[in-house]
CSV table of C-alpha atoms in Angstrom, one decimal:
chain,number,residue,atom,x,y,z
A,1,UNK,CA,3.1,1.7,14.5
A,2,UNK,CA,1.9,4.9,12.9
A,3,UNK,CA,-1.1,6.9,14.0
A,4,UNK,CA,-3.1,10.1,13.8
A,5,UNK,CA,-1.0,11.7,16.5
A,6,UNK,CA,1.7,12.1,13.9
A,7,UNK,CA,4.1,9.6,15.5
A,8,UNK,CA,5.7,6.5,14.1
A,9,UNK,CA,7.1,4.1,16.7
A,10,UNK,CA,8.9,0.8,16.7
A,11,UNK,CA,7.9,-1.5,19.5
A,12,UNK,CA,9.5,-4.6,21.1
A,13,UNK,CA,7.0,-7.4,20.3
A,14,UNK,CA,8.0,-9.3,23.4
A,15,UNK,CA,8.0,-6.6,26.1
A,16,UNK,CA,5.6,-4.1,24.5
A,17,UNK,CA,8.2,-1.4,25.1
A,18,UNK,CA,8.9,1.4,22.7
A,19,UNK,CA,12.3,0.8,21.0
A,20,UNK,CA,12.5,3.8,18.7
A,21,UNK,CA,10.5,6.8,17.5
A,22,UNK,CA,10.9,8.0,13.9
A,23,UNK,CA,10.8,11.8,13.7
A,24,UNK,CA,10.5,14.1,10.7
A,25,UNK,CA,7.3,12.7,9.1
A,26,UNK,CA,3.7,13.0,10.0
A,27,UNK,CA,3.2,9.5,8.7
A,28,UNK,CA,0.1,7.5,9.3
A,29,UNK,CA,0.4,4.7,6.8
A,30,UNK,CA,3.4,2.4,6.8
A,31,UNK,CA,4.8,-1.0,5.8
A,32,UNK,CA,7.9,-3.0,6.8
A,33,UNK,CA,10.3,-4.3,4.1
A,34,UNK,CA,10.2,-8.1,3.8
A,35,UNK,CA,13.5,-8.5,5.5
A,36,UNK,CA,12.5,-6.0,8.3
A,37,UNK,CA,15.4,-3.6,7.7
A,38,UNK,CA,13.4,-0.7,6.3
A,39,UNK,CA,10.0,1.0,6.8
A,40,UNK,CA,8.1,3.0,4.3
A,41,UNK,CA,5.6,5.7,5.4
A,42,UNK,CA,3.3,8.0,3.6
A,43,UNK,CA,1.1,10.9,4.8
A,44,UNK,CA,-0.8,14.1,4.0
A,45,UNK,CA,2.4,16.0,3.3
A,46,UNK,CA,2.3,14.4,-0.2
A,47,UNK,CA,5.5,12.3,0.4
A,48,UNK,CA,6.5,8.8,1.2
A,49,UNK,CA,9.6,8.2,3.1
A,50,UNK,CA,11.9,5.2,3.6
A,51,UNK,CA,13.4,4.7,7.0
A,52,UNK,CA,16.2,2.5,8.4
A,53,UNK,CA,14.3,0.3,10.9
A,54,UNK,CA,17.4,-0.2,13.2
A,55,UNK,CA,18.5,3.4,13.5
A,56,UNK,CA,15.3,5.3,12.8
A,57,UNK,CA,17.1,7.5,10.3
A,58,UNK,CA,15.3,8.7,7.1
A,59,UNK,CA,17.0,7.0,4.1
A,60,UNK,CA,15.0,8.6,1.2
A,61,UNK,CA,12.2,11.0,0.8
A,62,UNK,CA,10.0,10.0,-2.2
A,63,UNK,CA,8.7,13.1,-3.9
A,64,UNK,CA,6.2,13.3,-6.8
A,65,UNK,CA,2.7,12.9,-5.5
A,66,UNK,CA,0.6,16.1,-5.4
A,67,UNK,CA,-1.9,14.8,-2.9
A,68,UNK,CA,-2.0,12.9,0.4
A,69,UNK,CA,-0.4,9.5,0.2
A,70,UNK,CA,-3.0,7.0,1.4
A,71,UNK,CA,-1.2,3.7,1.0
A,72,UNK,CA,2.3,2.3,0.7
A,73,UNK,CA,3.6,-1.2,0.3
A,74,UNK,CA,6.9,-3.0,-0.4
A,75,UNK,CA,7.2,-5.5,-3.2
A,76,UNK,CA,7.7,-9.1,-1.9
A,77,UNK,CA,11.4,-9.0,-2.8
A,78,UNK,CA,11.8,-5.6,-1.1
A,79,UNK,CA,13.3,-3.9,-4.2
A,80,UNK,CA,10.3,-1.7,-5.0
A,81,UNK,CA,7.6,0.4,-3.2
A,82,UNK,CA,4.2,1.2,-4.5
A,83,UNK,CA,2.3,4.2,-3.3
A,84,UNK,CA,-1.3,5.4,-3.9
A,85,UNK,CA,-2.4,9.0,-3.5
A,86,UNK,CA,-5.3,11.5,-3.5
A,87,UNK,CA,-3.8,12.8,-6.8
A,88,UNK,CA,-5.4,9.7,-8.4
A,89,UNK,CA,-2.0,8.2,-9.2
A,90,UNK,CA,-0.1,5.1,-8.3
A,91,UNK,CA,3.7,5.4,-8.3
A,92,UNK,CA,6.3,2.7,-8.2
A,93,UNK,CA,9.7,3.6,-6.5
A,94,UNK,CA,13.1,1.9,-6.4
A,95,UNK,CA,13.5,1.0,-2.7
A,96,UNK,CA,17.3,1.3,-2.9
A,97,UNK,CA,17.7,4.7,-4.7
A,98,UNK,CA,14.4,6.3,-3.9
A,99,UNK,CA,13.9,7.2,-7.5
A,100,UNK,CA,10.5,7.0,-9.2
A,101,UNK,CA,10.3,4.1,-11.6
A,102,UNK,CA,6.9,4.7,-13.2
A,103,UNK,CA,3.4,6.1,-12.7
A,104,UNK,CA,0.2,4.3,-13.2
A,105,UNK,CA,-2.7,6.6,-14.2
A,106,UNK,CA,-6.3,5.6,-14.8
A,107,UNK,CA,-8.2,6.1,-11.6
A,108,UNK,CA,-10.5,9.1,-11.6
A,109,UNK,CA,-10.5,9.7,-7.8
A,110,UNK,CA,-8.1,9.2,-4.9
A,111,UNK,CA,-6.3,5.9,-4.7
A,112,UNK,CA,-7.0,4.4,-1.2
A,113,UNK,CA,-5.2,1.1,-1.3
A,114,UNK,CA,-2.3,-0.4,-3.2
A,115,UNK,CA,-0.5,-3.7,-2.9
A,116,UNK,CA,1.8,-6.0,-4.8
A,117,UNK,CA,0.7,-9.5,-5.7
A,118,UNK,CA,2.5,-12.3,-3.8
A,119,UNK,CA,4.8,-12.9,-6.7
A,120,UNK,CA,5.5,-9.2,-7.3
A,121,UNK,CA,4.4,-9.1,-10.9
A,122,UNK,CA,1.1,-7.3,-10.4
A,123,UNK,CA,-0.3,-4.4,-8.4
A,124,UNK,CA,-3.9,-4.2,-7.2
A,125,UNK,CA,-5.4,-0.8,-6.4
A,126,UNK,CA,-8.7,0.4,-4.9
A,127,UNK,CA,-10.0,3.9,-5.4
A,128,UNK,CA,-12.6,6.2,-4.2
A,129,UNK,CA,-13.8,6.1,-7.9
A,130,UNK,CA,-15.4,2.8,-7.0
A,131,UNK,CA,-13.1,0.6,-8.9
A,132,UNK,CA,-10.5,-2.1,-8.2
A,133,UNK,CA,-7.8,-2.3,-10.9
A,134,UNK,CA,-5.1,-4.8,-11.6
A,135,UNK,CA,-1.8,-3.6,-13.1
A,136,UNK,CA,1.3,-5.1,-14.6
A,137,UNK,CA,4.0,-4.1,-12.1
A,138,UNK,CA,6.7,-4.0,-14.8
A,139,UNK,CA,5.1,-1.8,-17.5
A,140,UNK,CA,2.4,1.0,-17.5
A,141,UNK,CA,-0.5,-1.4,-18.4
A,142,UNK,CA,-3.8,-1.9,-16.6
A,143,UNK,CA,-4.7,-5.6,-16.9
A,144,UNK,CA,-8.2,-5.5,-15.4
A,145,UNK,CA,-10.8,-3.2,-14.0
A,146,UNK,CA,-13.8,-4.1,-12.0
A,147,UNK,CA,-16.8,-2.1,-11.0
A,148,UNK,CA,-19.1,-5.1,-10.9
A,149,UNK,CA,-17.8,-6.2,-7.5
A,150,UNK,CA,-19.2,-3.1,-5.9
A,151,UNK,CA,-22.8,-4.2,-5.5
A,152,UNK,CA,-23.0,-4.3,-1.7
A,153,UNK,CA,-22.9,-1.5,0.9
A,154,UNK,CA,-20.3,-1.7,2.1
A,155,UNK,CA,-18.7,-3.3,-1.0
A,156,UNK,CA,-17.3,-6.7,-0.2
A,157,UNK,CA,-15.0,-8.8,-2.3
A,158,UNK,CA,-14.8,-12.5,-1.4
A,159,UNK,CA,-11.8,-14.7,-1.9
A,160,UNK,CA,-13.6,-16.4,-4.8
A,161,UNK,CA,-14.3,-13.1,-6.6
A,162,UNK,CA,-10.8,-11.8,-6.2
A,163,UNK,CA,-9.3,-15.1,-7.4
A,164,UNK,CA,-10.3,-14.0,-10.9
A,165,UNK,CA,-7.5,-11.4,-10.6
A,166,UNK,CA,-5.0,-13.8,-9.1
A,167,UNK,CA,-5.4,-12.5,-5.5
A,168,UNK,CA,-6.9,-15.7,-4.1
A,169,UNK,CA,-5.8,-14.9,-0.5
A,170,UNK,CA,-7.3,-11.5,0.0
A,171,UNK,CA,-10.6,-9.9,0.8
A,172,UNK,CA,-11.3,-6.2,0.4
A,173,UNK,CA,-13.9,-3.9,1.9
A,174,UNK,CA,-14.4,-0.4,0.7
A,175,UNK,CA,-11.4,-0.8,-1.6
A,176,UNK,CA,-9.0,-1.5,1.3
A,177,UNK,CA,-7.0,-4.7,1.5
A,178,UNK,CA,-8.0,-6.2,4.8
A,179,UNK,CA,-6.2,-9.5,4.9
A,180,UNK,CA,-3.4,-11.5,3.2
A,181,UNK,CA,-4.5,-14.7,4.9
A,182,UNK,CA,-6.7,-17.3,3.4
A,183,UNK,CA,-10.3,-16.7,4.4
A,184,UNK,CA,-12.5,-19.6,5.1
A,185,UNK,CA,-15.9,-17.9,5.1
A,186,UNK,CA,-17.4,-16.0,2.2
A,187,UNK,CA,-18.5,-12.9,4.2
A,188,UNK,CA,-17.0,-10.6,6.8
A,189,UNK,CA,-18.7,-10.6,10.2
């Protein structure tokens, strides 16, 4: 877990006991690698960091953003990390070396949410600029941009609407990915 009290902790899911505390980063957004061996975190110190989930040791510090890191996510195969920041950029990182692979620039305000598609070939991003954008994860190309989905307050994207972008198992509200699971109803309660 990561929280506003500037702590990141690993918990035993069976007992509920704290197993490990990760020190050195005031992280409050995080994601586990698909194989569970690493954790990535991001925070208002403008960095993302990769941690060894077993030892709690920092493996890499990902430097490059010039604003708070709002969202981080591993690719489905665990080889890359995507981060979104208040500096209006999306950055893709090599999860093994910690090196920046590329930047995606087109949002005009802070990037609030980023995630890889289930097959890892695309990235979806949501921004305070009111847009949801779809990117090719292998090159610096924006594939799609949508402002038309933002017609509710709060904005709501149904499974059917997002399926146009290849994300048929997600729903978003206020540009945040809320669920990876297939949703059976059209609206959030």
